[in-house]
Amino acid sequence: MSTSPDRGWAWLVLLGSVGEHIVMGYLAYASGMIHIALLENFNADVLTTTCISALFLALMTGSGPIASTIINRYSCRVAMILGSLMLSTGLVLTGFAEDIKWTFLTFGILAGIGFGLCYNTGLIVIAFNFEKKRNMACGIAISGGGIGPFILTPVFHLIYEKYNYSGYFVLLGGLALQNCVFGAIFRPSKTELAMKTANSNRKERFCDSVSSYMEIVRSGSMLCVCLGFFLANISIYLLYIHYPEYCLHTKSTKMEVSIFLSIAGISGCFTRLLFGMANNSHNIDELLMLFGVFSLLGLGTIIFPLFSSFTTAKVMFACLLGGYSGCCWAVVNSIVIDILGHERLAHGVGYLMVYCGVGTFIGPPLAGFIINYGGTYGDSFIVAGILLIMGGFSCLCCTMCHRAVDTKADIDDFEFTVAADENKQTILASNKTEENDSFFIEEIKNLNIDIRFIKKQ
């Protein structure tokens, strides 16, 4: 039984997405604590350990194409449950690894891919279940990413102190397994089933998927957005990985660091919700909002090293980092749909996530490289701030490009005639403002029905 957008079971799907983001939020935004656990257990150098953490986080977004392929082939439910099993297995195996080299496979790759399947599916499923309230629903969902660090960081710090390294990762694996429960809620929506029907009608195979990605690559607007997210993710995950260690180097205790991350989490919970609600208005330009968010976070990051020895400054930066770093995910679905259309949502999000994954993989080792070769944590934060501002300007440049959807003739200015066999029907597209118009037209084309556009007089 399918669900209808914006009502009924769609809200239970949203609840499941919130739960998934609570789990993923801790693993992503409290990853600095996991990084410290790896450092203390294996006594490896900062750069090597950072590469493992960076690989894990990079696959969170970099496995977007894998997630989109599974979703297009099967469903969001299958993708979420499969990702949960892979993530849980990888974390448990990491707890028993005796050599840091094995953690590249267990934590970096196996758990990383599972993490990516869960994270990407939790975002895409919202777009399949909401249309008019999509940005608001995304804001509610990703607010769970703030609740996770707020609640779970102090809890898992105590778990680490009591059960040490192995127990810590085994219990993390148990936490990740909860995503199987959330995935079971993801009943296919009418939009998701329509997408699968369209793919079936086109008899989509590997070469067709490649063709879809090539069309996405040729979009100038999409390239600007991808570049902006690439630069931003270099910075954001550099900050999350090294912020706890930076605080320890400036004479904070581990418990204080866990409290700072909790503050970042609760700050993110409120700002993501408000950001999503604000962008639900048709009068708001999502890309302009992204420019403001990335730029403000970048300026704060550049200033922070000047006051990093003060506890008040650490708390304020935690609020800034948690509040602004995750807002971008509230509008990803809407931006992709606006540029590429509804029918290429999964492929578009997957393509964008590749850029995010590459940026995430570069960021943490970049800080490790700076520190190992004579720099300081403050130097790496200044670099991160500059890259964030550059990412904001890249998103701003997108508004100057002709969006793929906008280059088509405005449907409001046309009436179109649909003819099939002996039946003929005329539909006036007056006052059409729904975002799925292009998807509707594409579906008619897939059924080999002729469409004739006539300019209104």
PDB file of N, CA, C and O in Angstrom, residues 148-219:
ATOM      1  N   GLY A 148      20.918  13.900  18.263  1.00  0.00           N
ATOM      2  CA  GLY A 148      21.835  12.788  18.492  1.00  0.00           C
ATOM      3  C   GLY A 148      23.070  13.169  19.288  1.00  0.00           C
ATOM      4  O   GLY A 148      23.331  12.593  20.361  1.00  0.00           O
ATOM      5  N   PRO A 149      23.857  14.149  18.816  1.00  0.00           N
ATOM      6  CA  PRO A 149      25.029  14.559  19.610  1.00  0.00           C
ATOM      7  C   PRO A 149      24.664  15.097  20.988  1.00  0.00           C
ATOM      8  O   PRO A 149      25.396  14.864  21.961  1.00  0.00           O
ATOM      9  N   PHE A 150      23.544  15.803  21.091  1.00  0.00           N
ATOM     10  CA  PHE A 150      23.145  16.397  22.369  1.00  0.00           C
ATOM     11  C   PHE A 150      22.886  15.325  23.424  1.00  0.00           C
ATOM     12  O   PHE A 150      23.363  15.416  24.562  1.00  0.00           O
ATOM     13  N   ILE A 151      22.159  14.266  23.043  1.00  0.00           N
ATOM     14  CA  ILE A 151      21.794  13.228  24.010  1.00  0.00           C
ATOM     15  C   ILE A 151      22.892  12.174  24.155  1.00  0.00           C
ATOM     16  O   ILE A 151      23.236  11.760  25.261  1.00  0.00           O
ATOM     17  N   LEU A 152      23.444  11.742  23.026  1.00  0.00           N
ATOM     18  CA  LEU A 152      24.285  10.549  23.023  1.00  0.00           C
ATOM     19  C   LEU A 152      25.761  10.808  23.339  1.00  0.00           C
ATOM     20  O   LEU A 152      26.456   9.893  23.777  1.00  0.00           O
ATOM     21  N   THR A 153      26.255  12.033  23.109  1.00  0.00           N
ATOM     22  CA  THR A 153      27.682  12.278  23.349  1.00  0.00           C
ATOM     23  C   THR A 153      28.069  12.058  24.806  1.00  0.00           C
ATOM     24  O   THR A 153      29.034  11.320  25.093  1.00  0.00           O
ATOM     25  N   PRO A 154      27.375  12.640  25.791  1.00  0.00           N
ATOM     26  CA  PRO A 154      27.751  12.360  27.193  1.00  0.00           C
ATOM     27  C   PRO A 154      27.540  10.892  27.560  1.00  0.00           C
ATOM     28  O   PRO A 154      28.349  10.319  28.308  1.00  0.00           O
ATOM     29  N   VAL A 155      26.474  10.277  27.025  1.00  0.00           N
ATOM     30  CA  VAL A 155      26.188   8.876  27.346  1.00  0.00           C
ATOM     31  C   VAL A 155      27.313   7.978  26.856  1.00  0.00           C
ATOM     32  O   VAL A 155      27.828   7.121  27.595  1.00  0.00           O
ATOM     33  N   PHE A 156      27.713   8.155  25.592  1.00  0.00           N
ATOM     34  CA  PHE A 156      28.743   7.291  25.038  1.00  0.00           C
ATOM     35  C   PHE A 156      30.137   7.650  25.563  1.00  0.00           C
ATOM     36  O   PHE A 156      31.039   6.806  25.519  1.00  0.00           O
ATOM     37  N   HIS A 157      30.303   8.849  26.081  1.00  0.00           N
ATOM     38  CA  HIS A 157      31.568   9.156  26.772  1.00  0.00           C
ATOM     39  C   HIS A 157      31.679   8.319  28.041  1.00  0.00           C
ATOM     40  O   HIS A 157      32.742   7.736  28.334  1.00  0.00           O
ATOM     41  N   LEU A 158      30.593   8.202  28.786  1.00  0.00           N
ATOM     42  CA  LEU A 158      30.588   7.373  29.992  1.00  0.00           C
ATOM     43  C   LEU A 158      30.759   5.897  29.643  1.00  0.00           C
ATOM     44  O   LEU A 158      31.422   5.145  30.369  1.00  0.00           O
ATOM     45  N   ILE A 159      30.139   5.478  28.523  1.00  0.00           N
ATOM     46  CA  ILE A 159      30.299   4.092  28.063  1.00  0.00           C
ATOM     47  C   ILE A 159      31.768   3.806  27.743  1.00  0.00           C
ATOM     48  O   ILE A 159      32.300   2.743  28.097  1.00  0.00           O
ATOM     49  N   TYR A 160      32.415   4.747  27.089  1.00  0.00           N
ATOM     50  CA  TYR A 160      33.830   4.569  26.744  1.00  0.00           C
ATOM     51  C   TYR A 160      34.698   4.487  27.994  1.00  0.00           C
ATOM     52  O   TYR A 160      35.631   3.667  28.073  1.00  0.00           O
ATOM     53  N   GLU A 161      34.390   5.308  28.994  1.00  0.00           N
ATOM     54  CA  GLU A 161      35.159   5.283  30.236  1.00  0.00           C
ATOM     55  C   GLU A 161      34.966   3.968  30.987  1.00  0.00           C
ATOM     56  O   GLU A 161      35.905   3.451  31.617  1.00  0.00           O
ATOM     57  N   LYS A 162      33.780   3.392  30.905  1.00  0.00           N
ATOM     58  CA  LYS A 162      33.470   2.172  31.671  1.00  0.00           C
ATOM     59  C   LYS A 162      33.860   0.895  30.937  1.00  0.00           C
ATOM     60  O   LYS A 162      34.400  -0.040  31.518  1.00  0.00           O
ATOM     61  N   TYR A 163      33.566   0.834  29.629  1.00  0.00           N
ATOM     62  CA  TYR A 163      33.761  -0.408  28.875  1.00  0.00           C
ATOM     63  C   TYR A 163      34.957  -0.360  27.930  1.00  0.00           C
ATOM     64  O   TYR A 163      35.209  -1.331  27.211  1.00  0.00           O
ATOM     65  N   ASN A 164      35.672   0.748  27.912  1.00  0.00           N
ATOM     66  CA  ASN A 164      36.868   0.899  27.085  1.00  0.00           C
ATOM     67  C   ASN A 164      36.561   0.778  25.588  1.00  0.00           C
ATOM     68  O   ASN A 164      35.406   0.834  25.174  1.00  0.00           O
ATOM     69  N   TYR A 165      37.607   0.587  24.817  1.00  0.00           N
ATOM     70  CA  TYR A 165      37.522   0.678  23.358  1.00  0.00           C
ATOM     71  C   TYR A 165      36.558  -0.355  22.754  1.00  0.00           C
ATOM     72  O   TYR A 165      35.647  -0.003  22.002  1.00  0.00           O
ATOM     73  N   SER A 166      36.733  -1.633  23.069  1.00  0.00           N
ATOM     74  CA  SER A 166      35.924  -2.687  22.439  1.00  0.00           C
ATOM     75  C   SER A 166      34.444  -2.542  22.781  1.00  0.00           C
ATOM     76  O   SER A 166      33.573  -2.615  21.909  1.00  0.00           O
ATOM     77  N   GLY A 167      34.149  -2.352  24.063  1.00  0.00           N
ATOM     78  CA  GLY A 167      32.759  -2.193  24.476  1.00  0.00           C
ATOM     79  C   GLY A 167      32.094  -0.990  23.846  1.00  0.00           C
ATOM     80  O   GLY A 167      30.908  -1.021  23.499  1.00  0.00           O
ATOM     81  N   TYR A 168      32.869   0.062  23.690  1.00  0.00           N
ATOM     82  CA  TYR A 168      32.362   1.295  23.068  1.00  0.00           C
ATOM     83  C   TYR A 168      31.879   1.028  21.649  1.00  0.00           C
ATOM     84  O   TYR A 168      30.768   1.395  21.270  1.00  0.00           O
ATOM     85  N   PHE A 169      32.690   0.332  20.843  1.00  0.00           N
ATOM     86  CA  PHE A 169      32.326   0.093  19.455  1.00  0.00           C
ATOM     87  C   PHE A 169      31.230  -0.964  19.320  1.00  0.00           C
ATOM     88  O   PHE A 169      30.405  -0.898  18.401  1.00  0.00           O
ATOM     89  N   VAL A 170      31.196  -1.944  20.218  1.00  0.00           N
ATOM     90  CA  VAL A 170      30.114  -2.936  20.186  1.00  0.00           C
ATOM     91  C   VAL A 170      28.767  -2.265  20.449  1.00  0.00           C
ATOM     92  O   VAL A 170      27.760  -2.532  19.761  1.00  0.00           O
ATOM     93  N   LEU A 171      28.733  -1.368  21.408  1.00  0.00           N
ATOM     94  CA  LEU A 171      27.479  -0.661  21.713  1.00  0.00           C
ATOM     95  C   LEU A 171      27.127   0.335  20.614  1.00  0.00           C
ATOM     96  O   LEU A 171      25.938   0.574  20.349  1.00  0.00           O
ATOM     97  N   LEU A 172      28.136   0.907  19.948  1.00  0.00           N
ATOM     98  CA  LEU A 172      27.854   1.733  18.773  1.00  0.00           C
ATOM     99  C   LEU A 172      27.193   0.901  17.684  1.00  0.00           C
ATOM    100  O   LEU A 172      26.272   1.362  16.991  1.00  0.00           O
ATOM    101  N   GLY A 173      27.660  -0.348  17.508  1.00  0.00           N
ATOM    102  CA  GLY A 173      27.045  -1.245  16.534  1.00  0.00           C
ATOM    103  C   GLY A 173      25.594  -1.538  16.877  1.00  0.00           C
ATOM    104  O   GLY A 173      24.732  -1.603  15.992  1.00  0.00           O
ATOM    105  N   GLY A 174      25.309  -1.710  18.156  1.00  0.00           N
ATOM    106  CA  GLY A 174      23.919  -1.911  18.578  1.00  0.00           C
ATOM    107  C   GLY A 174      23.058  -0.691  18.305  1.00  0.00           C
ATOM    108  O   GLY A 174      21.887  -0.821  17.906  1.00  0.00           O
ATOM    109  N   LEU A 175      23.629   0.488  18.510  1.00  0.00           N
ATOM    110  CA  LEU A 175      22.902   1.716  18.204  1.00  0.00           C
ATOM    111  C   LEU A 175      22.582   1.802  16.716  1.00  0.00           C
ATOM    112  O   LEU A 175      21.453   2.139  16.320  1.00  0.00           O
ATOM    113  N   ALA A 176      23.575   1.483  15.874  1.00  0.00           N
ATOM    114  CA  ALA A 176      23.372   1.561  14.423  1.00  0.00           C
ATOM    115  C   ALA A 176      22.312   0.590  13.944  1.00  0.00           C
ATOM    116  O   ALA A 176      21.614   0.836  12.944  1.00  0.00           O
ATOM    117  N   LEU A 177      22.141  -0.528  14.649  1.00  0.00           N
ATOM    118  CA  LEU A 177      21.166  -1.540  14.244  1.00  0.00           C
ATOM    119  C   LEU A 177      19.726  -1.033  14.374  1.00  0.00           C
ATOM    120  O   LEU A 177      18.808  -1.604  13.771  1.00  0.00           O
ATOM    121  N   GLN A 178      19.531   0.029  15.140  1.00  0.00           N
ATOM    122  CA  GLN A 178      18.187   0.592  15.287  1.00  0.00           C
ATOM    123  C   GLN A 178      17.645   1.125  13.963  1.00  0.00           C
ATOM    124  O   GLN A 178      16.427   1.274  13.795  1.00  0.00           O
ATOM    125  N   ASN A 179      18.532   1.411  13.018  1.00  0.00           N
ATOM    126  CA  ASN A 179      18.064   1.918  11.730  1.00  0.00           C
ATOM    127  C   ASN A 179      17.247   0.880  10.965  1.00  0.00           C
ATOM    128  O   ASN A 179      16.502   1.232  10.054  1.00  0.00           O
ATOM    129  N   CYS A 180      17.401  -0.403  11.301  1.00  0.00           N
ATOM    130  CA  CYS A 180      16.541  -1.423  10.689  1.00  0.00           C
ATOM    131  C   CYS A 180      15.078  -1.170  11.049  1.00  0.00           C
ATOM    132  O   CYS A 180      14.179  -1.355  10.221  1.00  0.00           O
ATOM    133  N   VAL A 181      14.852  -0.769  12.302  1.00  0.00           N
ATOM    134  CA  VAL A 181      13.487  -0.465  12.743  1.00  0.00           C
ATOM    135  C   VAL A 181      12.941   0.744  11.997  1.00  0.00           C
ATOM    136  O   VAL A 181      11.804   0.737  11.504  1.00  0.00           O
ATOM    137  N   PHE A 182      13.768   1.802  11.882  1.00  0.00           N
ATOM    138  CA  PHE A 182      13.316   3.002  11.185  1.00  0.00           C
ATOM    139  C   PHE A 182      13.080   2.718   9.701  1.00  0.00           C
ATOM    140  O   PHE A 182      12.137   3.225   9.100  1.00  0.00           O
ATOM    141  N   GLY A 183      13.944   1.886   9.113  1.00  0.00           N
ATOM    142  CA  GLY A 183      13.784   1.551   7.701  1.00  0.00           C
ATOM    143  C   GLY A 183      12.505   0.789   7.428  1.00  0.00           C
ATOM    144  O   GLY A 183      11.903   0.925   6.351  1.00  0.00           O
ATOM    145  N   ALA A 184      12.065  -0.017   8.385  1.00  0.00           N
ATOM    146  CA  ALA A 184      10.832  -0.786   8.201  1.00  0.00           C
ATOM    147  C   ALA A 184       9.621   0.126   8.056  1.00  0.00           C
ATOM    148  O   ALA A 184       8.594  -0.271   7.471  1.00  0.00           O
ATOM    149  N   ILE A 185       9.715   1.355   8.563  1.00  0.00           N
ATOM    150  CA  ILE A 185       8.597   2.308   8.468  1.00  0.00           C
ATOM    151  C   ILE A 185       8.492   2.901   7.065  1.00  0.00           C
ATOM    152  O   ILE A 185       7.444   3.403   6.668  1.00  0.00           O
ATOM    153  N   PHE A 186       9.577   2.839   6.282  1.00  0.00           N
ATOM    154  CA  PHE A 186       9.630   3.539   4.996  1.00  0.00           C
ATOM    155  C   PHE A 186       8.807   2.826   3.926  1.00  0.00           C
ATOM    156  O   PHE A 186       9.329   2.267   2.963  1.00  0.00           O
ATOM    157  N   ARG A 187       7.497   2.847   4.102  1.00  0.00           N
ATOM    158  CA  ARG A 187       6.591   2.292   3.092  1.00  0.00           C
ATOM    159  C   ARG A 187       6.691   3.114   1.813  1.00  0.00           C
ATOM    160  O   ARG A 187       6.714   4.342   1.866  1.00  0.00           O
ATOM    161  N   PRO A 188       6.760   2.481   0.639  1.00  0.00           N
ATOM    162  CA  PRO A 188       6.903   3.235  -0.619  1.00  0.00           C
ATOM    163  C   PRO A 188       5.748   4.210  -0.835  1.00  0.00           C
ATOM    164  O   PRO A 188       4.580   3.869  -0.629  1.00  0.00           O
ATOM    165  N   SER A 189       6.084   5.429  -1.228  1.00  0.00           N
ATOM    166  CA  SER A 189       5.071   6.451  -1.502  1.00  0.00           C
ATOM    167  C   SER A 189       4.629   6.373  -2.962  1.00  0.00           C
ATOM    168  O   SER A 189       5.249   5.682  -3.787  1.00  0.00           O
ATOM    169  N   LYS A 190       3.564   7.089  -3.284  1.00  0.00           N
ATOM    170  CA  LYS A 190       3.092   7.127  -4.668  1.00  0.00           C
ATOM    171  C   LYS A 190       4.150   7.726  -5.591  1.00  0.00           C
ATOM    172  O   LYS A 190       4.318   7.298  -6.731  1.00  0.00           O
ATOM    173  N   THR A 191       4.868   8.732  -5.087  1.00  0.00           N
ATOM    174  CA  THR A 191       5.922   9.349  -5.900  1.00  0.00           C
ATOM    175  C   THR A 191       7.047   8.364  -6.170  1.00  0.00           C
ATOM    176  O   THR A 191       7.573   8.279  -7.284  1.00  0.00           O
ATOM    177  N   GLU A 192       7.429   7.601  -5.150  1.00  0.00           N
ATOM    178  CA  GLU A 192       8.489   6.615  -5.326  1.00  0.00           C
ATOM    179  C   GLU A 192       8.069   5.530  -6.309  1.00  0.00           C
ATOM    180  O   GLU A 192       8.854   5.110  -7.175  1.00  0.00           O
ATOM    181  N   LEU A 193       6.813   5.066  -6.199  1.00  0.00           N
ATOM    182  CA  LEU A 193       6.323   4.039  -7.123  1.00  0.00           C
ATOM    183  C   LEU A 193       6.228   4.573  -8.540  1.00  0.00           C
ATOM    184  O   LEU A 193       6.504   3.845  -9.507  1.00  0.00           O
ATOM    185  N   ALA A 194       5.855   5.864  -8.677  1.00  0.00           N
ATOM    186  CA  ALA A 194       5.788   6.467 -10.017  1.00  0.00           C
ATOM    187  C   ALA A 194       7.171   6.540 -10.646  1.00  0.00           C
ATOM    188  O   ALA A 194       7.334   6.318 -11.851  1.00  0.00           O
ATOM    189  N   MET A 195       8.173   6.857  -9.819  1.00  0.00           N
ATOM    190  CA  MET A 195       9.544   6.897 -10.331  1.00  0.00           C
ATOM    191  C   MET A 195       9.982   5.519 -10.804  1.00  0.00           C
ATOM    192  O   MET A 195      10.593   5.373 -11.874  1.00  0.00           O
ATOM    193  N   LYS A 196       9.673   4.485 -10.024  1.00  0.00           N
ATOM    194  CA  LYS A 196      10.053   3.129 -10.417  1.00  0.00           C
ATOM    195  C   LYS A 196       9.323   2.701 -11.676  1.00  0.00           C
ATOM    196  O   LYS A 196       9.888   2.008 -12.532  1.00  0.00           O
ATOM    197  N   THR A 197       8.052   3.125 -11.821  1.00  0.00           N
ATOM    198  CA  THR A 197       7.301   2.810 -13.031  1.00  0.00           C
ATOM    199  C   THR A 197       7.922   3.487 -14.246  1.00  0.00           C
ATOM    200  O   THR A 197       8.042   2.889 -15.317  1.00  0.00           O
ATOM    201  N   ALA A 198       8.336   4.740 -14.052  1.00  0.00           N
ATOM    202  CA  ALA A 198       8.980   5.468 -15.152  1.00  0.00           C
ATOM    203  C   ALA A 198      10.266   4.777 -15.567  1.00  0.00           C
ATOM    204  O   ALA A 198      10.550   4.616 -16.763  1.00  0.00           O
ATOM    205  N   ASN A 199      11.046   4.341 -14.585  1.00  0.00           N
ATOM    206  CA  ASN A 199      12.287   3.638 -14.901  1.00  0.00           C
ATOM    207  C   ASN A 199      12.022   2.320 -15.604  1.00  0.00           C
ATOM    208  O   ASN A 199      12.753   1.907 -16.502  1.00  0.00           O
ATOM    209  N   SER A 200      10.924   1.667 -15.188  1.00  0.00           N
ATOM    210  CA  SER A 200      10.569   0.396 -15.822  1.00  0.00           C
ATOM    211  C   SER A 200      10.123   0.610 -17.260  1.00  0.00           C
ATOM    212  O   SER A 200      10.476  -0.159 -18.159  1.00  0.00           O
ATOM    213  N   ASN A 201       9.362   1.674 -17.496  1.00  0.00           N
ATOM    214  CA  ASN A 201       8.897   1.973 -18.859  1.00  0.00           C
ATOM    215  C   ASN A 201      10.058   2.298 -19.781  1.00  0.00           C
ATOM    216  O   ASN A 201      10.036   1.971 -20.967  1.00  0.00           O
ATOM    217  N   ARG A 202      11.078   2.950 -19.219  1.00  0.00           N
ATOM    218  CA  ARG A 202      12.248   3.277 -20.024  1.00  0.00           C
ATOM    219  C   ARG A 202      13.203   2.103 -20.129  1.00  0.00           C
ATOM    220  O   ARG A 202      14.195   2.162 -20.847  1.00  0.00           O
ATOM    221  N   LYS A 203      12.882   1.003 -19.357  1.00  0.00           N
ATOM    222  CA  LYS A 203      13.768  -0.158 -19.318  1.00  0.00           C
ATOM    223  C   LYS A 203      15.196   0.282 -18.991  1.00  0.00           C
ATOM    224  O   LYS A 203      16.151  -0.040 -19.683  1.00  0.00           O
ATOM    225  N   GLU A 204      15.260   1.050 -17.913  1.00  0.00           N
ATOM    226  CA  GLU A 204      16.540   1.650 -17.535  1.00  0.00           C
ATOM    227  C   GLU A 204      17.553   0.584 -17.146  1.00  0.00           C
ATOM    228  O   GLU A 204      17.272  -0.302 -16.357  1.00  0.00           O
ATOM    229  N   ARG A 205      18.719   0.673 -17.730  1.00  0.00           N
ATOM    230  CA  ARG A 205      19.828  -0.216 -17.422  1.00  0.00           C
ATOM    231  C   ARG A 205      21.053   0.623 -17.062  1.00  0.00           C
ATOM    232  O   ARG A 205      20.942   1.829 -16.895  1.00  0.00           O
ATOM    233  N   PHE A 206      22.185  -0.013 -16.965  1.00  0.00           N
ATOM    234  CA  PHE A 206      23.399   0.696 -16.549  1.00  0.00           C
ATOM    235  C   PHE A 206      23.713   1.859 -17.477  1.00  0.00           C
ATOM    236  O   PHE A 206      24.018   2.961 -17.034  1.00  0.00           O
ATOM    237  N   CYS A 207      23.622   1.623 -18.800  1.00  0.00           N
ATOM    238  CA  CYS A 207      23.958   2.682 -19.748  1.00  0.00           C
ATOM    239  C   CYS A 207      23.001   3.854 -19.646  1.00  0.00           C
ATOM    240  O   CYS A 207      23.382   5.008 -19.848  1.00  0.00           O
ATOM    241  N   ASP A 208      21.732   3.568 -19.283  1.00  0.00           N
ATOM    242  CA  ASP A 208      20.765   4.659 -19.114  1.00  0.00           C
ATOM    243  C   ASP A 208      21.087   5.478 -17.867  1.00  0.00           C
ATOM    244  O   ASP A 208      20.917   6.693 -17.851  1.00  0.00           O
ATOM    245  N   SER A 209      21.553   4.798 -16.809  1.00  0.00           N
ATOM    246  CA  SER A 209      21.963   5.526 -15.602  1.00  0.00           C
ATOM    247  C   SER A 209      23.149   6.427 -15.898  1.00  0.00           C
ATOM    248  O   SER A 209      23.203   7.573 -15.457  1.00  0.00           O
ATOM    249  N   VAL A 210      24.099   5.896 -16.681  1.00  0.00           N
ATOM    250  CA  VAL A 210      25.249   6.709 -17.075  1.00  0.00           C
ATOM    251  C   VAL A 210      24.797   7.915 -17.878  1.00  0.00           C
ATOM    252  O   VAL A 210      25.291   9.034 -17.697  1.00  0.00           O
ATOM    253  N   SER A 211      23.823   7.702 -18.769  1.00  0.00           N
ATOM    254  CA  SER A 211      23.298   8.810 -19.577  1.00  0.00           C
ATOM    255  C   SER A 211      22.654   9.883 -18.699  1.00  0.00           C
ATOM    256  O   SER A 211      22.838  11.081 -18.920  1.00  0.00           O
ATOM    257  N   SER A 212      21.924   9.432 -17.674  1.00  0.00           N
ATOM    258  CA  SER A 212      21.297  10.389 -16.752  1.00  0.00           C
ATOM    259  C   SER A 212      22.355  11.203 -16.018  1.00  0.00           C
ATOM    260  O   SER A 212      22.231  12.426 -15.872  1.00  0.00           O
ATOM    261  N   TYR A 213      23.406  10.537 -15.573  1.00  0.00           N
ATOM    262  CA  TYR A 213      24.474  11.253 -14.876  1.00  0.00           C
ATOM    263  C   TYR A 213      25.195  12.228 -15.803  1.00  0.00           C
ATOM    264  O   TYR A 213      25.610  13.316 -15.385  1.00  0.00           O
ATOM    265  N   MET A 214      25.351  11.860 -17.090  1.00  0.00           N
ATOM    266  CA  MET A 214      26.014  12.758 -18.029  1.00  0.00           C
ATOM    267  C   MET A 214      25.203  14.028 -18.238  1.00  0.00           C
ATOM    268  O   MET A 214      25.758  15.123 -18.379  1.00  0.00           O
ATOM    269  N   GLU A 215      23.881  13.898 -18.250  1.00  0.00           N
ATOM    270  CA  GLU A 215      23.026  15.084 -18.364  1.00  0.00           C
ATOM    271  C   GLU A 215      23.180  15.975 -17.139  1.00  0.00           C
ATOM    272  O   GLU A 215      23.153  17.199 -17.237  1.00  0.00           O
ATOM    273  N   ILE A 216      23.326  15.343 -15.979  1.00  0.00           N
ATOM    274  CA  ILE A 216      23.522  16.117 -14.751  1.00  0.00           C
ATOM    275  C   ILE A 216      24.861  16.839 -14.782  1.00  0.00           C
ATOM    276  O   ILE A 216      24.972  18.008 -14.398  1.00  0.00           O
ATOM    277  N   VAL A 217      25.900  16.159 -15.282  1.00  0.00           N
ATOM    278  CA  VAL A 217      27.235  16.754 -15.349  1.00  0.00           C
ATOM    279  C   VAL A 217      27.244  18.001 -16.217  1.00  0.00           C
ATOM    280  O   VAL A 217      27.960  18.972 -15.939  1.00  0.00           O
ATOM    281  N   ARG A 218      26.422  18.013 -17.259  1.00  0.00           N
ATOM    282  CA  ARG A 218      26.404  19.155 -18.187  1.00  0.00           C
ATOM    283  C   ARG A 218      25.667  20.367 -17.638  1.00  0.00           C
ATOM    284  O   ARG A 218      25.662  21.424 -18.266  1.00  0.00           O
ATOM    285  N   SER A 219      25.035  20.236 -16.499  1.00  0.00           N
ATOM    286  CA  SER A 219      24.293  21.351 -15.910  1.00  0.00           C
ATOM    287  C   SER A 219      25.252  22.302 -15.194  1.00  0.00           C
ATOM    288  O   SER A 219      25.883  21.934 -14.194  1.00  0.00           O
TER     289      SER A 219
END
